[in-house]
Amino acid sequence: MACKTLLTVVTEQGADGPGLAGLETAIALARREDAHLEVLVLGIDQTQYGYFSAGAGIAMVQETLNQAIAASETLETTVRKRLASEEIRWSVDRAVAQLGGVAPLVAHRARFCDLVVQARPYGAGRSATDEAVVESAMFDGQAPVLIMPDGMVQPPAFERVVVAWNQSPEAMAAIRRALPLLKRASVIDITIIDPPAHGPERSDPGGLVSQWLSRHDVRAEVSVLARTLPRVSDVLARHLRDRDADLLVMGAYGHSRFREAILGGATRDMLENTPVPVFMAR
């Protein structure tokens, strides 16, 4: 995969589930790729300052900050204890921030890594912090992100890869970032769902991207699928099962994050219900 530096972010809210699940995957991937693993432990101060009356909230503000610091220290100890038994290169840093301050912290670290590894950020049991970490890594850190589905700790070999292609800049960015990974796969399926009848690739859907990949010694098949289910993500999920795929490569957030949060979208829907790991970039 040509990954020399991996990053995973563990938050106080994820200490009993998704945060440490992402850590376990990152450890396994670092071991397999002989990569350095960086772990950022975040304590989140949940104080809502706008709800305090003037002069009444100083003690409470300090108390919630102290709680966030204590939680982050406990979590850092847990992470260091887990990593101490591993024969990989690793480092751990700790920080405390409010939710609005997560983005600059994550982005700064993500810029200097090859891949960010996180558990599923949306759906039941997930918090706004989980969303902020993933979105900050991609938007502000400009890093590719590997999202693991629930219950999967050991990453598969990524031998059978489905590439979601819709002619968008986001999809192309994801393919470019995933190119080292694609070169190592044995089966690559460029999947196009309901291509536009009057688009630039109307006569040969996926032809140009397949040709470009072939010049990098990546041999890919092209699957053109009808949208026979209500959501694009449902069609993709069914195709992943039909192809026995172990990885999906896709561009992230073709629509705004706000629109996807309110109305839904392929990125959010896919990450809530993905049956396989998802490699995303934009």
CSV table of C-alpha atoms in Angstrom, one decimal:
chain,number,residue,atom,x,y,z
A,1,MET,CA,0.0,0.0,0.0
A,2,ALA,CA,3.1,2.2,0.2
A,3,CYS,CA,1.9,3.5,3.6
A,4,LYS,CA,4.8,4.6,5.8
A,5,THR,CA,2.8,6.6,8.3
A,6,LEU,CA,-0.7,5.7,9.6
A,7,LEU,CA,-2.8,7.9,11.9
A,8,THR,CA,-5.7,6.9,14.1
A,9,VAL,CA,-7.6,9.3,16.4
A,10,VAL,CA,-9.0,7.9,19.6
A,11,THR,CA,-11.6,10.1,21.4
A,12,GLU,CA,-12.9,10.0,24.9
A,13,GLN,CA,-16.4,9.1,23.6
A,14,GLY,CA,-14.9,6.2,21.7
A,15,ALA,CA,-13.0,4.7,24.7
A,16,ASP,CA,-15.6,1.9,25.1
A,17,GLY,CA,-16.1,1.0,21.5
A,18,PRO,CA,-15.4,2.6,18.1
A,19,GLY,CA,-12.3,4.5,19.1
A,20,LEU,CA,-10.4,1.5,20.3
A,21,ALA,CA,-11.8,-0.6,17.5
A,22,GLY,CA,-10.1,1.8,15.1
A,23,LEU,CA,-6.9,1.5,17.1
A,24,GLU,CA,-6.9,-2.3,16.8
A,25,THR,CA,-7.3,-2.1,13.0
A,26,ALA,CA,-4.5,0.6,12.7
A,27,ILE,CA,-2.2,-1.7,14.7
A,28,ALA,CA,-2.9,-4.6,12.5
A,29,LEU,CA,-2.4,-2.5,9.3
A,30,ALA,CA,0.9,-1.0,10.7
A,31,ARG,CA,2.2,-4.4,11.4
A,32,ARG,CA,1.3,-5.7,8.0
A,33,GLU,CA,2.7,-2.7,6.1
A,34,ASP,CA,5.7,-2.1,8.4
A,35,ALA,CA,4.5,1.4,8.9
A,36,HIS,CA,4.8,3.9,11.8
A,37,LEU,CA,1.6,4.3,13.7
A,38,GLU,CA,0.7,7.7,15.2
A,39,VAL,CA,-2.1,7.8,17.7
A,40,LEU,CA,-3.8,11.1,18.6
A,41,VAL,CA,-5.8,10.8,21.9
A,42,LEU,CA,-8.4,13.5,22.2
A,43,GLY,CA,-10.3,14.5,25.3
A,44,ILE,CA,-13.5,16.5,24.3
A,45,ASP,CA,-14.6,19.3,26.5
A,46,GLN,CA,-18.4,19.2,26.1
A,47,THR,CA,-19.1,22.6,27.7
A,48,GLN,CA,-21.7,24.7,26.0
A,49,TYR,CA,-20.6,28.2,27.0
A,50,GLY,CA,-23.6,29.9,25.4
A,51,TYR,CA,-25.9,28.4,28.1
A,52,PHE,CA,-24.2,30.0,31.1
A,53,SER,CA,-25.3,33.3,32.6
A,54,ALA,CA,-22.7,35.9,33.1
A,55,GLY,CA,-20.4,35.2,36.0
A,56,ALA,CA,-22.2,32.0,36.9
A,57,GLY,CA,-20.3,29.4,35.0
A,58,ILE,CA,-16.6,29.7,35.8
A,59,ALA,CA,-16.5,26.9,38.3
A,60,MET,CA,-18.6,24.6,36.0
A,61,VAL,CA,-16.4,25.5,33.0
A,62,GLN,CA,-13.3,24.5,34.9
A,63,GLU,CA,-14.9,21.3,36.2
A,64,THR,CA,-15.9,20.1,32.7
A,65,LEU,CA,-12.4,21.0,31.4
A,66,ASN,CA,-10.8,19.0,34.3
A,67,GLN,CA,-13.1,16.1,33.4
A,68,ALA,CA,-12.0,16.1,29.8
A,69,ILE,CA,-8.3,16.3,30.8
A,70,ALA,CA,-8.7,13.4,33.3
A,71,ALA,CA,-10.6,11.3,30.7
A,72,SER,CA,-7.9,11.9,28.1
A,73,GLU,CA,-5.1,11.0,30.5
A,74,THR,CA,-6.9,7.7,31.3
A,75,LEU,CA,-7.4,6.9,27.7
A,76,GLU,CA,-3.8,7.7,26.9
A,77,THR,CA,-2.7,5.3,29.5
A,78,THR,CA,-4.9,2.6,28.0
A,79,VAL,CA,-3.6,3.2,24.5
A,80,ARG,CA,0.1,3.2,25.6
A,81,LYS,CA,-0.4,0.0,27.5
A,82,ARG,CA,-2.0,-1.6,24.5
A,83,LEU,CA,0.8,-0.5,22.2
A,84,ALA,CA,3.6,-1.5,24.5
A,85,SER,CA,3.2,-5.2,23.7
A,86,GLU,CA,3.4,-4.6,19.9
A,87,GLU,CA,6.6,-4.8,17.9
A,88,ILE,CA,5.7,-1.9,15.6
A,89,ARG,CA,6.9,1.7,15.5
A,90,TRP,CA,4.4,4.0,17.3
A,91,SER,CA,3.9,7.3,19.0
A,92,VAL,CA,1.1,8.7,21.1
A,93,ASP,CA,0.1,12.4,21.6
A,94,ARG,CA,-2.7,13.7,23.7
A,95,ALA,CA,-4.8,16.9,23.4
A,96,VAL,CA,-8.0,18.4,24.8
A,97,ALA,CA,-10.4,20.5,22.8
A,98,GLN,CA,-14.0,21.5,22.4
A,99,LEU,CA,-15.8,20.0,19.4
A,100,GLY,CA,-15.2,23.1,17.4
A,101,GLY,CA,-11.5,22.8,18.0
A,102,VAL,CA,-11.2,19.2,16.7
A,103,ALA,CA,-10.6,20.1,13.1
A,104,PRO,CA,-7.3,22.0,13.4
A,105,LEU,CA,-5.8,19.3,15.7
A,106,VAL,CA,-6.8,16.4,13.4
A,107,ALA,CA,-6.0,18.3,10.2
A,108,HIS,CA,-2.4,19.1,11.4
A,109,ARG,CA,-1.7,15.5,12.0
A,110,ALA,CA,-3.5,14.1,9.0
A,111,ARG,CA,-1.5,16.3,6.6
A,112,PHE,CA,1.7,14.4,7.5
A,113,CYS,CA,0.4,10.8,7.2
A,114,ASP,CA,-0.3,8.5,4.3
A,115,LEU,CA,-3.6,7.1,5.6
A,116,VAL,CA,-6.0,7.8,8.4
A,117,VAL,CA,-7.7,4.7,9.9
A,118,GLN,CA,-11.0,5.1,11.7
A,119,ALA,CA,-14.1,3.2,12.7
A,120,ARG,CA,-17.5,4.0,11.2
A,121,PRO,CA,-18.4,7.6,12.0
A,122,TYR,CA,-22.1,7.6,11.4
A,123,GLY,CA,-25.1,5.7,12.7
A,124,ALA,CA,-26.1,4.2,16.1
A,125,GLY,CA,-23.5,4.6,18.8
A,126,ARG,CA,-21.6,7.3,17.1
A,127,SER,CA,-21.2,10.9,18.1
A,128,ALA,CA,-20.6,14.3,16.5
A,129,THR,CA,-16.9,13.9,17.5
A,130,ASP,CA,-16.6,10.7,15.3
A,131,GLU,CA,-18.0,12.7,12.4
A,132,ALA,CA,-15.7,15.6,13.0
A,133,VAL,CA,-12.6,13.5,13.1
A,134,VAL,CA,-13.3,11.8,9.7
A,135,GLU,CA,-14.4,15.0,8.0
A,136,SER,CA,-11.5,17.0,9.4
A,137,ALA,CA,-9.0,14.5,8.1
A,138,MET,CA,-10.4,14.6,4.6
A,139,PHE,CA,-11.4,18.2,4.2
A,140,ASP,CA,-8.8,20.0,6.3
A,141,GLY,CA,-6.0,17.5,6.3
A,142,GLN,CA,-6.5,16.4,2.7
A,143,ALA,CA,-5.7,12.8,3.7
A,144,PRO,CA,-7.3,9.6,2.5
A,145,VAL,CA,-9.3,7.8,5.1
A,146,LEU,CA,-9.9,4.0,5.6
A,147,ILE,CA,-13.2,3.4,7.3
A,148,MET,CA,-13.7,0.0,8.9
A,149,PRO,CA,-17.2,-1.5,9.4
A,150,ASP,CA,-18.4,-2.7,12.7
A,151,GLY,CA,-17.1,-6.0,13.9
A,152,MET,CA,-14.1,-6.0,11.6
A,153,VAL,CA,-10.7,-5.5,13.3
A,154,GLN,CA,-8.3,-7.4,11.2
A,155,PRO,CA,-8.1,-5.6,7.8
A,156,PRO,CA,-8.4,-7.9,4.8
A,157,ALA,CA,-5.8,-8.3,2.1
A,158,PHE,CA,-7.6,-5.9,-0.3
A,159,GLU,CA,-7.4,-8.4,-3.2
A,160,ARG,CA,-10.8,-7.7,-4.6
A,161,VAL,CA,-11.6,-4.0,-5.0
A,162,VAL,CA,-14.7,-2.2,-6.2
A,163,VAL,CA,-14.1,1.3,-7.4
A,164,ALA,CA,-17.1,3.6,-7.5
A,165,TRP,CA,-16.9,5.8,-10.5
A,166,ASN,CA,-19.3,8.7,-11.3
A,167,GLN,CA,-16.9,10.9,-13.4
A,168,SER,CA,-16.6,13.4,-10.4
A,169,PRO,CA,-13.4,15.1,-9.2
A,170,GLU,CA,-13.9,13.4,-5.9
A,171,ALA,CA,-14.0,9.9,-7.4
A,172,MET,CA,-10.9,10.6,-9.5
A,173,ALA,CA,-9.0,11.9,-6.4
A,174,ALA,CA,-9.9,8.7,-4.5
A,175,ILE,CA,-8.6,6.6,-7.4
A,176,ARG,CA,-5.3,8.5,-7.6
A,177,ARG,CA,-4.7,8.2,-3.8
A,178,ALA,CA,-5.6,4.5,-3.9
A,179,LEU,CA,-3.3,3.7,-6.9
A,180,PRO,CA,-0.6,2.0,-4.9
A,181,LEU,CA,-3.2,-0.2,-3.3
A,182,LEU,CA,-4.9,-0.9,-6.7
A,183,LYS,CA,-1.6,-2.1,-8.1
A,184,ARG,CA,-1.5,-4.8,-5.6
A,185,ALA,CA,-5.0,-6.0,-6.0
A,186,SER,CA,-5.8,-9.1,-8.0
A,187,VAL,CA,-9.4,-8.1,-9.1
A,188,ILE,CA,-10.5,-4.5,-9.7
A,189,ASP,CA,-14.1,-3.7,-10.7
A,190,ILE,CA,-14.9,-0.1,-11.8
A,191,THR,CA,-18.5,0.2,-11.0
A,192,ILE,CA,-20.8,2.8,-12.6
A,193,ILE,CA,-24.4,3.1,-11.5
A,194,ASP,CA,-27.0,4.6,-13.9
A,195,PRO,CA,-24.5,6.6,-16.0
A,196,PRO,CA,-26.0,9.8,-17.6
A,197,ALA,CA,-27.2,9.3,-21.2
A,198,HIS,CA,-25.7,12.6,-22.3
A,199,GLY,CA,-22.4,12.6,-20.3
A,200,PRO,CA,-18.9,12.8,-21.8
A,201,GLU,CA,-18.6,9.0,-21.3
A,202,ARG,CA,-22.0,8.1,-22.7
A,203,SER,CA,-20.6,5.8,-25.4
A,204,ASP,CA,-17.9,4.1,-23.2
A,205,PRO,CA,-18.7,4.4,-19.5
A,206,GLY,CA,-15.5,4.0,-17.5
A,207,GLY,CA,-13.4,3.6,-20.6
A,208,LEU,CA,-11.0,6.5,-20.0
A,209,VAL,CA,-10.3,5.7,-16.3
A,210,SER,CA,-9.8,2.1,-17.2
A,211,GLN,CA,-7.4,3.0,-19.9
A,212,TRP,CA,-5.5,5.4,-17.5
A,213,LEU,CA,-5.2,2.6,-15.0
A,214,SER,CA,-4.0,0.1,-17.6
A,215,ARG,CA,-1.0,2.4,-18.3
A,216,HIS,CA,-0.1,2.0,-14.6
A,217,ASP,CA,-0.3,-1.8,-15.1
A,218,VAL,CA,-3.6,-2.0,-13.3
A,219,ARG,CA,-6.1,-4.2,-15.1
A,220,ALA,CA,-9.7,-3.4,-14.3
A,221,GLU,CA,-13.1,-4.7,-15.3
A,222,VAL,CA,-16.1,-2.3,-15.8
A,223,SER,CA,-19.5,-3.0,-14.4
A,224,VAL,CA,-22.4,-0.7,-15.5
A,225,LEU,CA,-25.4,-1.2,-13.1
A,226,ALA,CA,-28.9,0.1,-13.3
A,227,ARG,CA,-30.3,1.9,-10.2
A,228,THR,CA,-32.8,-0.8,-9.3
A,229,LEU,CA,-32.9,0.2,-5.6
A,230,PRO,CA,-33.9,3.5,-4.0
A,231,ARG,CA,-30.4,4.5,-3.0
A,232,VAL,CA,-27.1,4.4,-4.8
A,233,SER,CA,-25.5,3.0,-1.6
A,234,ASP,CA,-27.9,0.0,-1.6
A,235,VAL,CA,-26.9,-0.8,-5.2
A,236,LEU,CA,-23.2,-0.5,-4.3
A,237,ALA,CA,-23.6,-2.7,-1.2
A,238,ARG,CA,-25.4,-5.4,-3.2
A,239,HIS,CA,-22.7,-5.3,-5.8
A,240,LEU,CA,-19.9,-5.6,-3.2
A,241,ARG,CA,-21.5,-8.8,-1.9
A,242,ASP,CA,-22.0,-10.1,-5.4
A,243,ARG,CA,-18.4,-9.5,-6.3
A,244,ASP,CA,-17.2,-10.8,-2.9
A,245,ALA,CA,-15.2,-7.6,-2.6
A,246,ASP,CA,-13.0,-6.8,0.4
A,247,LEU,CA,-12.6,-3.0,-0.3
A,248,LEU,CA,-14.6,-0.1,-1.7
A,249,VAL,CA,-12.7,2.9,-3.2
A,250,MET,CA,-15.0,6.0,-3.5
A,251,GLY,CA,-14.9,9.7,-3.6
A,252,ALA,CA,-16.3,11.5,-0.6
A,253,TYR,CA,-19.0,14.1,-0.3
A,254,GLY,CA,-20.0,15.0,-3.8
A,255,HIS,CA,-22.7,17.1,-2.1
A,256,SER,CA,-22.1,19.4,0.8
A,257,ARG,CA,-21.8,17.8,4.2
A,258,PHE,CA,-24.8,19.8,5.4
A,259,ARG,CA,-26.9,18.5,2.6
A,260,GLU,CA,-25.8,14.9,3.3
A,261,ALA,CA,-26.6,15.3,7.0
A,262,ILE,CA,-30.1,16.5,6.3
A,263,LEU,CA,-31.1,14.7,3.1
A,264,GLY,CA,-28.7,11.9,3.0
A,265,GLY,CA,-26.2,11.0,0.3
A,266,ALA,CA,-24.1,8.1,-1.1
A,267,THR,CA,-21.1,8.9,1.3
A,268,ARG,CA,-23.1,9.0,4.5
A,269,ASP,CA,-25.4,6.1,3.5
A,270,MET,CA,-22.4,4.0,2.5
A,271,LEU,CA,-20.5,4.6,5.7
A,272,GLU,CA,-23.5,3.9,7.9
A,273,ASN,CA,-24.1,0.5,6.4
A,274,THR,CA,-20.9,-0.6,4.6
A,275,PRO,CA,-20.2,-4.3,4.6
A,276,VAL,CA,-16.5,-3.8,3.7
A,277,PRO,CA,-13.8,-1.3,4.5
A,278,VAL,CA,-14.1,2.0,2.5
A,279,PHE,CA,-11.1,3.9,1.2
A,280,MET,CA,-12.2,7.5,0.7
A,281,ALA,CA,-10.6,10.7,-0.5
A,282,ARG,CA,-11.5,13.9,-2.1
